[in-house]
Short mmCIF file of C-alpha atoms in Angstrom, two decimals:
data_model
loop_
_atom_site.label_atom_id
_atom_site.label_comp_id
_atom_site.label_asym_id
_atom_site.label_seq_id
_atom_site.Cartn_x
_atom_site.Cartn_y
_atom_site.Cartn_z
CA MET A 30 83.46 91.50 100.34
CA PRO A 31 82.33 87.85 100.28
CA MET A 32 81.13 86.52 103.58
CA ASN A 33 82.60 83.29 104.94
CA ALA A 34 85.08 83.04 102.06
CA GLU A 35 88.39 81.30 102.67
CA PRO A 36 90.96 83.96 103.59
CA ILE A 37 93.38 84.83 100.82
CA ILE A 38 96.00 85.77 103.43
CA GLN A 39 96.42 83.92 106.71
CA VAL A 40 99.15 84.75 109.21
CA SER A 41 99.41 82.59 112.31
CA GLY A 42 101.89 82.52 115.20
CA LEU A 43 104.19 84.97 113.44
CA HIS A 44 107.32 86.10 115.27
CA LYS A 45 110.22 88.17 114.02
CA TRP A 46 113.47 88.85 115.83
CA PHE A 47 116.27 91.13 114.73
CA ALA A 48 119.08 89.77 116.89
CA MET A 49 117.72 90.23 120.45
CA LEU A 50 114.96 92.63 119.39
CA HIS A 51 111.54 90.94 119.29
CA VAL A 52 109.84 93.02 116.58
CA LEU A 53 106.73 90.89 115.97
CA SER A 54 105.15 88.74 118.65
CA ASN A 55 102.62 85.98 117.88
CA ILE A 56 100.80 87.85 115.11
CA ALA A 57 97.56 86.37 113.76
CA LEU A 58 95.86 88.03 110.79
CA ASP A 59 93.38 87.00 108.08
CA VAL A 60 92.44 88.94 104.95
CA GLN A 61 89.42 87.93 102.89
CA PRO A 62 89.21 88.21 99.09
CA ARG A 63 88.17 91.73 98.01
CA GLU A 64 88.69 93.03 101.54
CA VAL A 65 90.58 96.22 102.39
CA VAL A 66 92.45 95.95 105.69
CA CYS A 67 94.37 98.94 107.04
CA ILE A 68 97.11 98.46 109.63
CA ILE A 69 97.66 101.48 111.86
CA GLY A 70 99.90 102.17 114.83
CA ARG A 71 102.72 104.35 116.08
CA SER A 72 106.04 104.34 114.22
CA GLY A 73 108.11 101.35 115.31
CA SER A 74 105.09 99.20 116.19
CA GLY A 75 106.02 96.52 113.62
CA LYS A 76 103.55 97.39 110.83
CA SER A 77 106.02 97.49 107.94
CA THR A 78 107.90 94.44 109.19
CA LEU A 79 104.64 92.47 109.19
CA LEU A 80 103.97 93.45 105.59
CA ARG A 81 107.51 92.53 104.56
CA CYS A 82 107.19 89.13 106.26
CA ILE A 83 104.02 88.35 104.30
CA ASN A 84 105.90 88.45 100.98
CA PHE A 85 109.21 87.31 102.53
CA LEU A 86 111.20 90.46 101.97
CA GLU A 87 111.92 89.67 105.61
CA GLU A 88 112.17 86.03 106.59
CA PRO A 89 109.83 85.31 109.53
CA SER A 90 111.53 83.85 112.60
CA ALA A 91 108.57 81.62 113.50
CA GLY A 92 105.01 81.02 112.38
CA ARG A 93 103.13 80.32 109.17
CA ILE A 94 102.20 82.48 106.17
CA THR A 95 99.48 81.40 103.73
CA VAL A 96 98.77 83.38 100.55
CA ASP A 97 96.13 82.07 98.14
CA LYS A 98 96.51 78.51 99.52
CA LEU A 99 100.33 78.57 99.35
CA VAL A 100 101.57 77.68 102.83
CA VAL A 101 105.08 78.56 104.02
CA GLU A 102 106.39 77.64 107.45
CA ALA A 103 109.02 79.96 108.90
CA GLY A 104 112.49 78.50 109.23
CA ASN A 105 112.31 76.21 106.22
CA LYS A 106 115.07 76.43 103.64
CA GLY A 107 115.98 74.78 100.39
CA ARG A 108 114.64 74.68 96.86
CA GLU A 109 110.97 74.06 97.73
CA HIS A 110 110.97 76.95 100.19
CA ARG A 111 112.47 79.26 97.56
CA ARG A 112 109.89 78.09 95.01
CA LEU A 113 106.99 78.81 97.38
CA VAL A 114 108.37 82.24 98.26
CA HIS A 115 108.71 83.05 94.55
CA GLU A 116 105.10 81.98 93.96
CA ILE A 117 103.88 84.11 96.88
CA ARG A 118 105.71 87.14 95.52
CA LEU A 119 104.00 86.66 92.17
CA LYS A 120 100.64 86.75 93.97
CA THR A 121 101.42 89.88 96.04
CA GLY A 122 101.96 93.30 94.47
CA MET A 123 104.04 95.54 96.72
CA VAL A 124 104.04 99.34 96.80
CA PHE A 125 106.74 100.90 98.97
CA GLN A 126 107.24 104.28 100.63
CA GLU A 127 109.84 105.10 98.00
CA PHE A 128 108.90 104.68 94.37
CA ASN A 129 111.97 102.70 93.21
CA LEU A 130 111.39 103.46 89.53
CA PHE A 131 114.22 102.82 87.09
CA PRO A 132 115.38 106.36 86.15
CA HIS A 133 116.77 105.30 82.75
CA MET A 134 113.44 103.77 81.65
CA SER A 135 110.27 105.49 80.51
CA VAL A 136 107.07 105.10 82.49
CA LEU A 137 105.86 102.41 80.09
CA GLU A 138 109.18 100.55 80.22
CA ASN A 139 109.09 100.62 84.03
CA VAL A 140 105.65 99.02 84.04
CA ILE A 141 106.34 96.30 81.43
CA GLU A 142 109.70 95.27 82.92
CA GLY A 143 108.24 92.88 85.54
CA PRO A 144 105.70 91.11 83.32
CA ILE A 145 108.33 90.52 80.61
CA THR A 146 111.30 89.49 82.76
CA VAL A 147 109.54 87.67 85.61
CA LYS A 148 106.36 86.31 84.01
CA LYS A 149 107.89 85.93 80.51
CA MET A 150 104.91 87.77 79.06
CA ASP A 151 104.96 88.61 75.37
CA ARG A 152 105.97 92.25 74.91
CA SER A 153 102.83 93.26 73.02
CA LYS A 154 100.67 91.71 75.75
CA ALA A 155 102.78 93.40 78.45
CA VAL A 156 102.31 96.77 76.77
CA GLU A 157 98.55 96.18 76.62
CA VAL A 158 98.44 95.30 80.32
CA ALA A 159 100.70 98.23 81.21
CA GLU A 160 98.61 100.76 79.30
CA MET A 161 95.43 99.45 80.91
CA ASN A 162 96.91 99.90 84.39
CA LEU A 163 98.44 103.29 83.64
CA ASP A 164 94.96 104.32 82.56
CA ARG A 165 93.59 103.01 85.89
CA VAL A 166 95.93 105.33 87.79
CA GLY A 167 95.28 108.24 85.42
CA LEU A 168 98.74 108.36 83.84
CA LEU A 169 98.44 106.80 80.40
CA PHE A 170 99.27 110.20 78.91
CA LYS A 171 102.65 110.08 80.69
CA LYS A 172 103.70 106.66 79.35
CA ASP A 173 106.65 108.03 77.34
CA GLU A 174 107.96 110.34 80.07
CA TYR A 175 110.91 109.50 82.32
CA PRO A 176 110.65 109.48 86.12
CA ASN A 177 112.63 112.72 86.54
CA ARG A 178 109.81 114.53 84.73
CA LEU A 179 107.15 113.30 87.17
CA SER A 180 105.94 114.63 90.51
CA GLY A 181 106.21 112.44 93.59
CA GLY A 182 102.52 111.62 93.41
CA GLN A 183 102.82 110.64 89.76
CA LYS A 184 105.84 108.44 90.52
CA GLN A 185 103.88 106.61 93.21
CA ARG A 186 100.93 106.14 90.87
CA VAL A 187 103.32 104.62 88.30
CA ALA A 188 104.62 102.33 91.05
CA ILE A 189 101.03 101.24 91.72
CA ALA A 190 100.47 100.58 88.01
CA ARG A 191 103.72 98.60 87.92
CA ALA A 192 102.53 96.39 90.78
CA LEU A 193 99.08 95.94 89.20
CA ALA A 194 100.66 94.94 85.89
CA MET A 195 101.92 91.75 87.53
CA GLU A 196 98.24 90.82 88.02
CA PRO A 197 98.61 89.97 91.72
CA LYS A 198 95.89 88.48 93.89
CA VAL A 199 96.67 90.92 96.72
CA MET A 200 98.08 94.45 96.83
CA LEU A 201 100.35 95.31 99.75
CA PHE A 202 100.92 99.01 100.46
CA ASP A 203 103.68 100.05 102.88
CA GLU A 204 102.92 103.65 103.87
CA PRO A 205 102.57 104.67 100.20
CA THR A 206 102.08 108.38 100.94
CA SER A 207 104.71 108.95 103.63
CA ALA A 208 107.37 110.23 101.19
CA LEU A 209 104.98 112.66 99.47
CA ASP A 210 104.45 116.35 99.94
CA PRO A 211 101.06 117.00 101.60
CA GLU A 212 99.46 118.41 98.45
CA LEU A 213 100.28 115.19 96.51
CA ILE A 214 98.93 112.67 99.04
CA GLY A 215 95.31 112.97 97.88
CA GLU A 216 95.98 111.88 94.31
CA VAL A 217 97.53 108.60 95.48
CA LEU A 218 94.80 107.95 98.05
CA ASN A 219 92.16 108.57 95.37
CA VAL A 220 93.72 105.89 93.18
CA MET A 221 93.69 103.49 96.12
CA LYS A 222 90.04 104.30 96.82
CA ARG A 223 89.16 103.43 93.22
CA LEU A 224 91.05 100.14 93.50
CA ALA A 225 89.05 99.35 96.65
CA GLU A 226 85.81 100.17 94.83
CA ASP A 227 86.89 97.81 92.03
CA GLY A 228 87.20 94.96 94.55
CA THR A 229 91.00 94.82 94.78
CA THR A 230 92.17 92.92 97.86
CA MET A 231 94.40 95.35 99.76
CA LEU A 232 96.49 95.25 102.92
CA VAL A 233 97.59 98.80 103.69
CA VAL A 234 100.04 100.05 106.29
CA THR A 235 99.21 103.72 106.70
CA HIS A 236 99.34 106.78 108.91
CA GLU A 237 96.43 108.26 106.93
CA MET A 238 93.69 107.74 109.51
CA GLY A 239 91.02 109.41 107.40
CA PHE A 240 91.69 106.95 104.58
CA ALA A 241 91.57 104.00 107.00
CA ARG A 242 88.29 105.18 108.46
CA GLU A 243 86.67 105.82 105.08
CA VAL A 244 87.95 102.98 102.90
CA ALA A 245 88.90 100.02 105.11
CA ASP A 246 86.58 97.10 105.75
CA ARG A 247 88.63 96.37 108.86
CA VAL A 248 91.29 98.21 110.82
CA VAL A 249 94.11 96.41 112.62
CA VAL A 250 95.94 98.31 115.36
CA MET A 251 99.52 97.37 116.23
CA ALA A 252 101.60 98.39 119.24
CA ASP A 253 104.89 97.00 120.55
CA GLY A 254 104.98 94.30 117.87
CA GLU A 255 101.51 92.95 118.67
CA VAL A 256 97.99 93.26 117.28
CA VAL A 257 96.22 95.01 120.14
CA GLU A 258 92.86 95.63 118.47
CA HIS A 259 91.00 95.01 115.24
CA GLY A 260 87.51 95.57 113.96
CA ARG A 261 85.31 97.71 111.76
CA PRO A 262 86.60 101.28 111.35
CA GLU A 263 83.54 102.77 112.99
CA ASP A 264 84.13 100.63 116.08
CA VAL A 265 87.88 101.17 116.31
CA PHE A 266 87.67 104.91 115.78
CA THR A 267 84.61 105.67 117.89
CA ALA A 268 84.94 103.13 120.71
CA PRO A 269 88.52 101.86 120.95
CA ARG A 270 88.99 99.27 123.68
CA ASP A 271 92.76 99.22 124.16
CA PRO A 272 94.35 102.26 125.82
CA ARG A 273 97.11 102.34 123.17
CA THR A 274 94.44 102.56 120.47
CA ARG A 275 92.71 105.34 122.36
CA ALA A 276 95.99 107.27 122.61
CA LEU A 277 96.59 106.79 118.87
CA ILE A 278 93.11 108.01 117.95
CA GLU A 279 93.43 111.00 120.26
CA ARG A 280 96.71 112.00 118.61
CA TYR A 281 95.01 111.75 115.22
CA ARG A 282 92.08 113.88 116.34
CA SER A 283 94.39 116.51 117.80
CA GLY A 284 96.44 116.66 114.60
CA GLY A 285 99.52 115.01 116.07
CA THR A 286 101.90 112.72 114.19
CA ASN A 287 102.43 109.06 114.86
#
């Protein structure tokens, strides 16, 4: 991870309300190029909403989002706002809890769909990019299969390849293993570890504390819609300062759920 680089993601003064519910409160967050940042916290703490605000799947109520020097102020509307949001989405690959693969398309067709329709990439080039990324996730041999012939772990790995095929600057993962059976979680986490080793910039919302401790450059802890602690994994996990972080870590150590 480069030191003193300009952050590729900057979130400042971010608020999100759903009607009267204040889901995110004055969030500030930076992510450096090639950095892996894991966001942890109890369910309902605002982690997924923060991720969805960064690529405007949820419109922030207040604050500023910057992705790769594209700056969007919350509350703006109109053509320029829509253009900036579109550009930010092109720079951020998103992997969801559910795989959202098109069931009527083969694995290869699922992966080339975005590059061809959104980026207007030539089909032969899109196939080349898709096959390279399917190989990265260990599923090139499944390129002609359909999603109903894949395990949950394989579907999620295809979803990762699909996001990578758009050649984003940042990968956003929203609890990518939470819909998987326990025996399939490891294969997805192993792919993510390899991406981290390759220098992929990643912002990961996860309940997988072992992954956060092993792979993250920094861990961000959320509670009640706020960032309550952040730092190196070894500091957060061995000497948490905030009592809510301590409670979270204790639940993890005792084998409890979040």
